[in-house]
CSV table of C-alpha atoms in Angstrom, one decimal:
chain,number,residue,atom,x,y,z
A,487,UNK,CA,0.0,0.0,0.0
A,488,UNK,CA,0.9,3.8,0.3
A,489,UNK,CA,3.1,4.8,2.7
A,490,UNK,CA,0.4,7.6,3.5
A,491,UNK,CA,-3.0,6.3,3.9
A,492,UNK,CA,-5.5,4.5,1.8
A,493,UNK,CA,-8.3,6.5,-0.4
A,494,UNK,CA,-11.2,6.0,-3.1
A,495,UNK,CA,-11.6,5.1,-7.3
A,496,UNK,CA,-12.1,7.0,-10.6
A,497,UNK,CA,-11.6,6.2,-13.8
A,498,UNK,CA,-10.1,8.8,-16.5
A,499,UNK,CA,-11.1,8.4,-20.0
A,500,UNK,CA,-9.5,11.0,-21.9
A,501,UNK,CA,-6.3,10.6,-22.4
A,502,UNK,CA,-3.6,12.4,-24.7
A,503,UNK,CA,-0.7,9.9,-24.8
A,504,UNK,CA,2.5,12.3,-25.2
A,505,UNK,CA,4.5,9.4,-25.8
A,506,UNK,CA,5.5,6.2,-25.0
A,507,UNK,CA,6.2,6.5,-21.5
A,508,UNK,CA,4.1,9.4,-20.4
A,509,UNK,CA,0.4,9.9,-20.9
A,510,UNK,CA,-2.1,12.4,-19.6
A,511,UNK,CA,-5.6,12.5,-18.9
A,512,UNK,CA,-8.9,13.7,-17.8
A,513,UNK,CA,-11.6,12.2,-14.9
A,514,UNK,CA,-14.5,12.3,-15.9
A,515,UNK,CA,-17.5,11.9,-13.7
A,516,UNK,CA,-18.9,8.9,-14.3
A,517,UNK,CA,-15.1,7.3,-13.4
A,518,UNK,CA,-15.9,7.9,-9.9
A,519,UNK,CA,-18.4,5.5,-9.4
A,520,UNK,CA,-15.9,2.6,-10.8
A,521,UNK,CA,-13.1,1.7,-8.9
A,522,UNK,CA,-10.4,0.9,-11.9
A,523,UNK,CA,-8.3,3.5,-13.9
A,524,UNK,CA,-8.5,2.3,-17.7
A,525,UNK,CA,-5.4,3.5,-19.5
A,526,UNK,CA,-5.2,3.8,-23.1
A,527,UNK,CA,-4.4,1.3,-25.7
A,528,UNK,CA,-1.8,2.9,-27.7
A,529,UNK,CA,-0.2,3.5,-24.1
A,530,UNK,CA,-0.3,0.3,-23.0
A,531,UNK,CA,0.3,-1.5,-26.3
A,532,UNK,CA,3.8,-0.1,-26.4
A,533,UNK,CA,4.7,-0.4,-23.0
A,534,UNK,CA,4.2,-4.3,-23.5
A,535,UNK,CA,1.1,-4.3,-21.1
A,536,UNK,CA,-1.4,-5.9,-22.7
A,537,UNK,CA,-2.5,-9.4,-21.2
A,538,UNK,CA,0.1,-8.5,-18.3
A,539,UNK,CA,-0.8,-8.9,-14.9
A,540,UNK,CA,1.1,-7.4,-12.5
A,541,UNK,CA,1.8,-4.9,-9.1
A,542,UNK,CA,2.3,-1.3,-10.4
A,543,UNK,CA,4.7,1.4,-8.2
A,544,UNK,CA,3.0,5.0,-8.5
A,545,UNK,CA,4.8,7.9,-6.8
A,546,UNK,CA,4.3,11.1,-6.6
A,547,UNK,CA,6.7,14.5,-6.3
A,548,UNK,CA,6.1,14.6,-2.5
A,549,UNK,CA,7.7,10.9,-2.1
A,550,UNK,CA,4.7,9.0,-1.5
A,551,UNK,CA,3.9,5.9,-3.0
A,552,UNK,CA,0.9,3.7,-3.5
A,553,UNK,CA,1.1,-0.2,-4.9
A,554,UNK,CA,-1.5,-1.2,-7.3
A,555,UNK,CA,-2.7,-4.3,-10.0
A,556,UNK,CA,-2.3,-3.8,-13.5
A,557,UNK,CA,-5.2,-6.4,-15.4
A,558,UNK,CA,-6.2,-7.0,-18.9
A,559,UNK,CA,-10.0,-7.0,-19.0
A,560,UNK,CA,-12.3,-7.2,-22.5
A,561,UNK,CA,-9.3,-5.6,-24.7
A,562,UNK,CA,-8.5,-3.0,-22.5
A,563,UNK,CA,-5.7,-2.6,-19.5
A,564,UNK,CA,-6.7,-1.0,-16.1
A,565,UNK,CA,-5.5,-0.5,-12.7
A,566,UNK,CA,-7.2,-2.3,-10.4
A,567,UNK,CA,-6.2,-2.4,-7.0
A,568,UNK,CA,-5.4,0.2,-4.7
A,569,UNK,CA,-6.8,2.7,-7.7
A,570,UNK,CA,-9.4,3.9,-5.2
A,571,UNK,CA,-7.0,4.6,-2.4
A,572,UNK,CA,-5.1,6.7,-4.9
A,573,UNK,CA,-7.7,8.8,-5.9
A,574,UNK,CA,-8.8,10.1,-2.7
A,575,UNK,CA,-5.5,10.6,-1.5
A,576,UNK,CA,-5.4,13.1,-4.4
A,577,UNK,CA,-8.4,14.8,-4.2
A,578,UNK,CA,-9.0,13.8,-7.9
A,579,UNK,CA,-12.7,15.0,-8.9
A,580,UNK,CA,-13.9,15.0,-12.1
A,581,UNK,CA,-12.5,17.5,-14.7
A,582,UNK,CA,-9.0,16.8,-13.2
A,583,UNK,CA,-5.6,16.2,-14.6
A,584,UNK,CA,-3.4,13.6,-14.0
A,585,UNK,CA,0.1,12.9,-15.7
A,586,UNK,CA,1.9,9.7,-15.5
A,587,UNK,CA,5.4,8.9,-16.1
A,588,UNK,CA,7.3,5.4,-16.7
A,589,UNK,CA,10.1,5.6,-14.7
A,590,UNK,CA,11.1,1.8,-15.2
A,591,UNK,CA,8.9,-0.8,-16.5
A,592,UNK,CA,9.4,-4.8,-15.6
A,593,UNK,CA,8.1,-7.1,-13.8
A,594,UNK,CA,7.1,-4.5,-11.1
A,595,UNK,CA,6.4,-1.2,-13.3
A,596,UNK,CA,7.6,2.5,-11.7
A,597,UNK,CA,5.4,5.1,-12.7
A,598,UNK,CA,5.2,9.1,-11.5
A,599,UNK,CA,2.0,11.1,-10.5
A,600,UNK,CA,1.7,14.6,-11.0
A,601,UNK,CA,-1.0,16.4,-11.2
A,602,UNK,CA,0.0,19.1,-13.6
A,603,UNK,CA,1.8,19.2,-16.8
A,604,UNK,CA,5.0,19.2,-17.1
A,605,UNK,CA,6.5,22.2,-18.6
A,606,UNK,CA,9.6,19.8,-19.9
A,607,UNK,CA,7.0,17.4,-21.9
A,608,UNK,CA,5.0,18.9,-24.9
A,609,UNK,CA,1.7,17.8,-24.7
A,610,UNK,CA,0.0,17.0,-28.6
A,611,UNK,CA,-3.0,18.2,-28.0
A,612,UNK,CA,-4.4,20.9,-30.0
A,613,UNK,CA,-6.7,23.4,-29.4
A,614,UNK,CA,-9.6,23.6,-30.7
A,615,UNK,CA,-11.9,26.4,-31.5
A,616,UNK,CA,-13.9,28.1,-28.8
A,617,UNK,CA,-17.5,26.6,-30.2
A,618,UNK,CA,-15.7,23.3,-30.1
A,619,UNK,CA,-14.3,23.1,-26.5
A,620,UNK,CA,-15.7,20.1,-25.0
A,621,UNK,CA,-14.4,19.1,-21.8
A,622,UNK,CA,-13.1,20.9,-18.4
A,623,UNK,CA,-9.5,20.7,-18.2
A,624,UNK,CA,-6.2,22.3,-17.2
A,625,UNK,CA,-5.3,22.4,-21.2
A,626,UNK,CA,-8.7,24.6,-21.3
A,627,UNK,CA,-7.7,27.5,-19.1
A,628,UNK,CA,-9.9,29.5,-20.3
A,629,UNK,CA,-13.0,27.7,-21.1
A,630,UNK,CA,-14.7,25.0,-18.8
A,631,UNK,CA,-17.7,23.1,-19.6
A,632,UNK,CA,-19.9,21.3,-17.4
A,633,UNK,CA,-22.9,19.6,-15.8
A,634,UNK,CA,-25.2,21.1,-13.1
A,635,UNK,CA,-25.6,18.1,-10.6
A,636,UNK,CA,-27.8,17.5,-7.5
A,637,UNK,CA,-25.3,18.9,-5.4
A,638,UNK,CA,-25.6,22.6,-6.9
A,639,UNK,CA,-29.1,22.8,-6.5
A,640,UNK,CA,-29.5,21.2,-2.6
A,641,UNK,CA,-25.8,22.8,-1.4
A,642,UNK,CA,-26.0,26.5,-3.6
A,643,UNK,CA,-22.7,26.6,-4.8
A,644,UNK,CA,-20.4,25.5,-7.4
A,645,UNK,CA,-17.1,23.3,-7.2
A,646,UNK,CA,-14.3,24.5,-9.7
A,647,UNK,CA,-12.4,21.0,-11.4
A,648,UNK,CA,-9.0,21.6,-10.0
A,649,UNK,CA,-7.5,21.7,-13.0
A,650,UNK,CA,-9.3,24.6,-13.8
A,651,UNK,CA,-8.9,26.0,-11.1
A,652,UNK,CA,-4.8,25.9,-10.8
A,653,UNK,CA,-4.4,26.9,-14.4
A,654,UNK,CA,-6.5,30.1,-13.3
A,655,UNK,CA,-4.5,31.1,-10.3
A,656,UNK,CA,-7.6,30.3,-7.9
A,657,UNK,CA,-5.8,27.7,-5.9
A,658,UNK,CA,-6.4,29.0,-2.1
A,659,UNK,CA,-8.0,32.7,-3.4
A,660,UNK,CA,-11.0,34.5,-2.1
A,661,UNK,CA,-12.1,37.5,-4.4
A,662,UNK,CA,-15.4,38.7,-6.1
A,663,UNK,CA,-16.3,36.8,-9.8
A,664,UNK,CA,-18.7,39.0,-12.2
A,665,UNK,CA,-20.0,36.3,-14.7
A,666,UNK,CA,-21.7,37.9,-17.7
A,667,UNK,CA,-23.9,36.4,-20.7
A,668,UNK,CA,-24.6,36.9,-24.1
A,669,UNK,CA,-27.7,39.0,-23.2
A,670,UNK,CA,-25.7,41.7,-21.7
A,671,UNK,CA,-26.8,40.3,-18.1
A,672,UNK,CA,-24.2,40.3,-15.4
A,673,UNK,CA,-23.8,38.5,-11.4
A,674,UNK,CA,-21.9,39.2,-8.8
A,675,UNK,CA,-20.6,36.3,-7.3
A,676,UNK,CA,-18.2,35.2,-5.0
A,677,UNK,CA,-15.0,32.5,-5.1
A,678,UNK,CA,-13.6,30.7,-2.0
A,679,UNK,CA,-11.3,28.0,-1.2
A,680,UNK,CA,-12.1,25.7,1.6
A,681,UNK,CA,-9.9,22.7,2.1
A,682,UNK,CA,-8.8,21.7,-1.0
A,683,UNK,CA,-11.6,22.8,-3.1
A,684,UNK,CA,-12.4,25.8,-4.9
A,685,UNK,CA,-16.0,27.1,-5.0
A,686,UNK,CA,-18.2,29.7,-6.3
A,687,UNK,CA,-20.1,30.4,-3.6
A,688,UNK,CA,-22.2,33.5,-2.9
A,689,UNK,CA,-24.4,34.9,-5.7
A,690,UNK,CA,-24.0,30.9,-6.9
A,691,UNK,CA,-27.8,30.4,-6.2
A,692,UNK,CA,-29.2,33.7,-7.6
A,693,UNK,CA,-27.1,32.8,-11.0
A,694,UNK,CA,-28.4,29.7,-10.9
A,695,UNK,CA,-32.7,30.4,-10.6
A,696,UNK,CA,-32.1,33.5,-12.9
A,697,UNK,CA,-30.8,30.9,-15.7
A,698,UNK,CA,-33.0,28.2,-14.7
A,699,UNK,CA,-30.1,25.9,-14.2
A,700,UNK,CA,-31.7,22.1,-13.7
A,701,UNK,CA,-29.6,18.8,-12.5
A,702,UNK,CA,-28.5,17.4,-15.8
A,703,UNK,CA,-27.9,21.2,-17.8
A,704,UNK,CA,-24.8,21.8,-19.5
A,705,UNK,CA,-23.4,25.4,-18.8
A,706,UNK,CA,-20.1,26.6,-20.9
A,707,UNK,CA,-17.4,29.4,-19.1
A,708,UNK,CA,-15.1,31.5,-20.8
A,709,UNK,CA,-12.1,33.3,-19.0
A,710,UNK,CA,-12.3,37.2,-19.9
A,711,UNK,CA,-10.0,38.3,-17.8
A,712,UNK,CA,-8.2,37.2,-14.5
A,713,UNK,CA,-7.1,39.1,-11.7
A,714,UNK,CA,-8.7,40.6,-8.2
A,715,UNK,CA,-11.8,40.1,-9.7
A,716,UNK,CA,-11.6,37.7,-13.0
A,717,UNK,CA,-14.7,38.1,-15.2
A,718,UNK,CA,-16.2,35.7,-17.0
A,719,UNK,CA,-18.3,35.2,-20.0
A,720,UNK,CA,-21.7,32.4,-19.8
A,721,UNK,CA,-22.9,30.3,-22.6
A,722,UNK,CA,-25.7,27.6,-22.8
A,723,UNK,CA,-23.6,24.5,-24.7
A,724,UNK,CA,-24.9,24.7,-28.5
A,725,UNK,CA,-27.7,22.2,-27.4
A,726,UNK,CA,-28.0,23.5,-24.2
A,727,UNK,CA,-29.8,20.7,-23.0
A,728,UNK,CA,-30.8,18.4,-20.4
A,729,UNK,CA,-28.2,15.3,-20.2
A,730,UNK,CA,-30.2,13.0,-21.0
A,731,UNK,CA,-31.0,14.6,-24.2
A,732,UNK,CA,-27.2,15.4,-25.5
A,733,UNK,CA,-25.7,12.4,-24.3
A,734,UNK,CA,-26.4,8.8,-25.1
A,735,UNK,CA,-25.8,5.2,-25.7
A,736,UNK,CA,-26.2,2.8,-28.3
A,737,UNK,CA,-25.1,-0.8,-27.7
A,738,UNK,CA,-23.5,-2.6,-31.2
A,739,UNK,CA,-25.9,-5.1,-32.4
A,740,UNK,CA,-24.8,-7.8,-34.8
A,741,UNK,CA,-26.5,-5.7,-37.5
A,742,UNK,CA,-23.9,-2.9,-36.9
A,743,UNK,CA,-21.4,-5.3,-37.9
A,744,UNK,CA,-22.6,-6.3,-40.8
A,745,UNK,CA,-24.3,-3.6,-42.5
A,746,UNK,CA,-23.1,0.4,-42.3
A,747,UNK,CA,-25.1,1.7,-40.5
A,748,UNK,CA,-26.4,2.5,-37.0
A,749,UNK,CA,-29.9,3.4,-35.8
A,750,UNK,CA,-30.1,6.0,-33.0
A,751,UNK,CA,-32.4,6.2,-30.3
A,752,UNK,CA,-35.9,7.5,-31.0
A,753,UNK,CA,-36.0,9.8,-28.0
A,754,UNK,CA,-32.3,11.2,-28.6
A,755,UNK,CA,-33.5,12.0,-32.5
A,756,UNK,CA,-36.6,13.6,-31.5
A,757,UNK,CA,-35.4,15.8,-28.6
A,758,UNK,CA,-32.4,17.0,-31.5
A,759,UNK,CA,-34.7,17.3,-34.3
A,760,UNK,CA,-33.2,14.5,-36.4
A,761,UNK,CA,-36.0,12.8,-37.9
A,762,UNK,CA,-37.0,13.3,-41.5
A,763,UNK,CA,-33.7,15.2,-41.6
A,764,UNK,CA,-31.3,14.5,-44.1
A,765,UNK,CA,-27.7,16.2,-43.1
A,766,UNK,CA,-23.5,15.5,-42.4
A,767,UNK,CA,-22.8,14.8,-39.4
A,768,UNK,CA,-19.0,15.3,-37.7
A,769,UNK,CA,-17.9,12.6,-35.0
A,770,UNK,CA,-15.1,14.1,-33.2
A,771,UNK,CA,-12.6,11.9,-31.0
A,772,UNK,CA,-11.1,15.1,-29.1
A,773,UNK,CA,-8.9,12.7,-26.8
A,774,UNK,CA,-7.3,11.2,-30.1
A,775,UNK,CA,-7.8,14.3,-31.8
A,776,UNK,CA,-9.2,12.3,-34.9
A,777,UNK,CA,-12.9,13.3,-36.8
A,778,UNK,CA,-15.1,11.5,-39.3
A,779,UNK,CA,-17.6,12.7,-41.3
A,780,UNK,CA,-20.5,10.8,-41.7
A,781,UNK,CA,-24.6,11.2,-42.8
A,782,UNK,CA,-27.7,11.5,-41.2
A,783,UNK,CA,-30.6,9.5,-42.6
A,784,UNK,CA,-34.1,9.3,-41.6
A,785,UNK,CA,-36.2,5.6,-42.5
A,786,UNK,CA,-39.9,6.0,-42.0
A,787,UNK,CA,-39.3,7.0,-38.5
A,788,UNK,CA,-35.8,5.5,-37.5
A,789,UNK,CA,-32.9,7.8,-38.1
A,790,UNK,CA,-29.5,6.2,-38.5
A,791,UNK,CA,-25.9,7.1,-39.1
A,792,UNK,CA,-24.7,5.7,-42.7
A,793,UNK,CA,-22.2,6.3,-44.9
A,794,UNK,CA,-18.8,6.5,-42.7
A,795,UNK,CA,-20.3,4.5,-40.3
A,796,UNK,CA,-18.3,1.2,-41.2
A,797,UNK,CA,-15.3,3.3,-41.1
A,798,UNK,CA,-16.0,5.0,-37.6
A,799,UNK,CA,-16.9,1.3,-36.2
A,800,UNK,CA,-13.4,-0.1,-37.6
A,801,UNK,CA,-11.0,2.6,-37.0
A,802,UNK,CA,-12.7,2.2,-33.0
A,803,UNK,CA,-12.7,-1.7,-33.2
A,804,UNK,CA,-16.1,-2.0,-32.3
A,805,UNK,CA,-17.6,-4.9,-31.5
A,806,UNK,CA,-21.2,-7.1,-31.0
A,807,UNK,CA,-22.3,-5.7,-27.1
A,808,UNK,CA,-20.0,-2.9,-26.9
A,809,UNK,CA,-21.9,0.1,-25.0
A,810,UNK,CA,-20.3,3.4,-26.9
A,811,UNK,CA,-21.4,6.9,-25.6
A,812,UNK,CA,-21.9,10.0,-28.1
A,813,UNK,CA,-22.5,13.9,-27.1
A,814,UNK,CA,-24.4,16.1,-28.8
A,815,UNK,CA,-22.7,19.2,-29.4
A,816,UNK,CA,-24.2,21.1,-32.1
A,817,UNK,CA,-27.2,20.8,-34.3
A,818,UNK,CA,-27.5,22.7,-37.8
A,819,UNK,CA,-27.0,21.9,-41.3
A,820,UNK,CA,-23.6,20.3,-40.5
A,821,UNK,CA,-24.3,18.6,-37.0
A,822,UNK,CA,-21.2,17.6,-34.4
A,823,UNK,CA,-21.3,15.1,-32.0
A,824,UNK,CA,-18.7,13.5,-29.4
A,825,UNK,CA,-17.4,10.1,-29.3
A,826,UNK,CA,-17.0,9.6,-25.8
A,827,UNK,CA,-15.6,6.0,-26.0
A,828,UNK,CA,-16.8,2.6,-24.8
A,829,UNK,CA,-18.6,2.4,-21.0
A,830,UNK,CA,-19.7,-0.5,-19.3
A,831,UNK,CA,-22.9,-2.0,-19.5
A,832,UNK,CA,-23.5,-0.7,-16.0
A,833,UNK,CA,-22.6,2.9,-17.4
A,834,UNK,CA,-24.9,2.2,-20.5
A,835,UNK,CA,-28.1,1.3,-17.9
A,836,UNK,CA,-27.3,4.6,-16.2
A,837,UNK,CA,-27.0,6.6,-18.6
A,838,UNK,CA,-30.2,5.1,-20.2
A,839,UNK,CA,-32.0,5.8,-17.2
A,840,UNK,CA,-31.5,9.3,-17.2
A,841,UNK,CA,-33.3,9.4,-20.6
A,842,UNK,CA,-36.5,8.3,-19.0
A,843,UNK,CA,-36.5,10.6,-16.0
């Protein structure tokens, strides 16, 4: 074990492999119900840890250390064992980011935490345009994108991903916030650090009934300007809304396989206006920074991804019952959704579930 104390699980899903023995990546919140860490496969192909069972040796730059279980499980490599220890002894929270390092690999693997980039690595990932910012993270310092949950509406305040937060300078600061919208509209709110989280706080409920923010509601933040009082801009998300309506799941069925195309769900086309429409449609893979462009077709009154989808479902390796997760992100002539990888069948029941709330 650690030779601090023992803490709880996530599991990151976007990942920017730097090279072949660093990678970074992104929690996510659904990764904090699981209790595993998947890594990605172009990581772990090259490191030779596919099929591999093993202890693992993570330490961090304040010389602790935590032991856990690298696994092969359905195609994919995680860390099992002790992952949940790890987490909560960093205070990881989804929207965070996390660096590792090979320091040695072996039969007993050496890796290095941090949990911020290292200024002597060059991260590949690109920035995209500011419609097309998709996730909250520390390579977004001035954007952040995110989902209203239970917690804002029954506690009144807001919890800033730490990633976020650090590349802002808001680590351990207490100063006013004016957030503005594209209306003109402007609050006065408040940040504050308590422990090791940073908050908005006061004014957090008043922004929130004024924009009738609902659990589920994406809202989008752009950095105008830092200082004693940073100021920042609002946005709805392009779809602006509820989460059951911009994200879902499909499940490959054998017909997937052999035919190119794929039928989305009825609810998700109706709530995006998708049926009887004819269009392009981008999927974007922003952790792999790869894009295909593919068509919208409606049958009677099934809509269903075809041409491009055979390529999409190769170049992804999909196969018969895996559960793969899209996001909306903007509809129009030329609509753009999210590959958000594979998830679990226990992730795809959730997630369904929130689509009959």
């Amino acid at each position: 074990m650690s030779s601090g104390e023992a803490f709880p699980c996530a599991e990151a899903d976007t990942y920017n492999p730097c090279s072949l023995s660093h990678f970074e990546c992104i929690v996510k919140p659904y990764c904090l119900t699981h209790s595993y860490l998947r890594l990605p496969k172009h990581f772990a192909m090259e490191n030779g840890l596919f099929n591999k069972k093993c202890d693992v040796i993570i330490r961090d730059e304040r010389q602790r250390s935590w032991n856990l279980r690298l696994a092969t499980h359905d195609c994919r490599v995680h860390l099992l064992g002790g992952w949940r220890e790890f987490r909560v002894a960093n205070d990881l929270n989804a929207g965070d980011y996390m660096m590792f390092e090979v320091i040695a690999n072996g039969e007993k693997p050496i890796w290095k935490f941090r949990d911020k980039p290292n200024p002597n690595i060059v991260s590949t990932r690109k920035a995209f345009p500011k419609e097309e910012f998709a996730t909250c993270s520390s390579f977004g310092q001035s954007h952040l994108e995110c989902i209203v949950w239970p917690y804002c509406l029954s506690r009144n305040y807001f919890r800033l991903p730490r990633g976020f937060a650090r590349a802002n300078g808001l680590i351990n600061k207490k100063c006013g916030l004016v957030i503005r919208d594209e209306r003109q509209r402007s609050w006065n709110l408040r940040i504050d650090t308590y422990g090791y989280g940073v908050y908005i706080a006061k004014g957090w409920r008043k922004f929130r009934v004024e924009n009738d923010l609902k659990e589920g509601d994406c809202m989008m933040f752009e950095v105008v300007t830092n200082g004693e009082k940073p100021i920042w801009k609002f946005y709805g998300t392009a779809t602006h809304k509820p989460f059951g309506q911009s994200h879902f799941v499909c499940i490959v069925r054998p017909y997937c396989l052999v035919n190119d195309f794929l039928y989305i769900p009825t609810k998700i086309a109706l709530a995006n206006g998708l049926t009887n429409k004819k269009c392009d449609l981008i999927i974007r893979d922003d952790t792999r920074e790869r894009s295909w462009n593919v068509k919208l077709r409606s049958f009677g009154s099934s809509v269903c991804i075809k041409g491009g989808w055979r390529d999409f479902r190769d170049a992804n390796c999909l196969k018969e019952g895996d559960c793969i997760m899209f996001e909306v992100v903007s509809n129009g002539e030329k609509t753009t959704w999210k590959y958000n990888g594979k998830n679990s069948r226990k992730d795809a029941k959730h997630h369904r579930n929130q689509l009959t709330r």
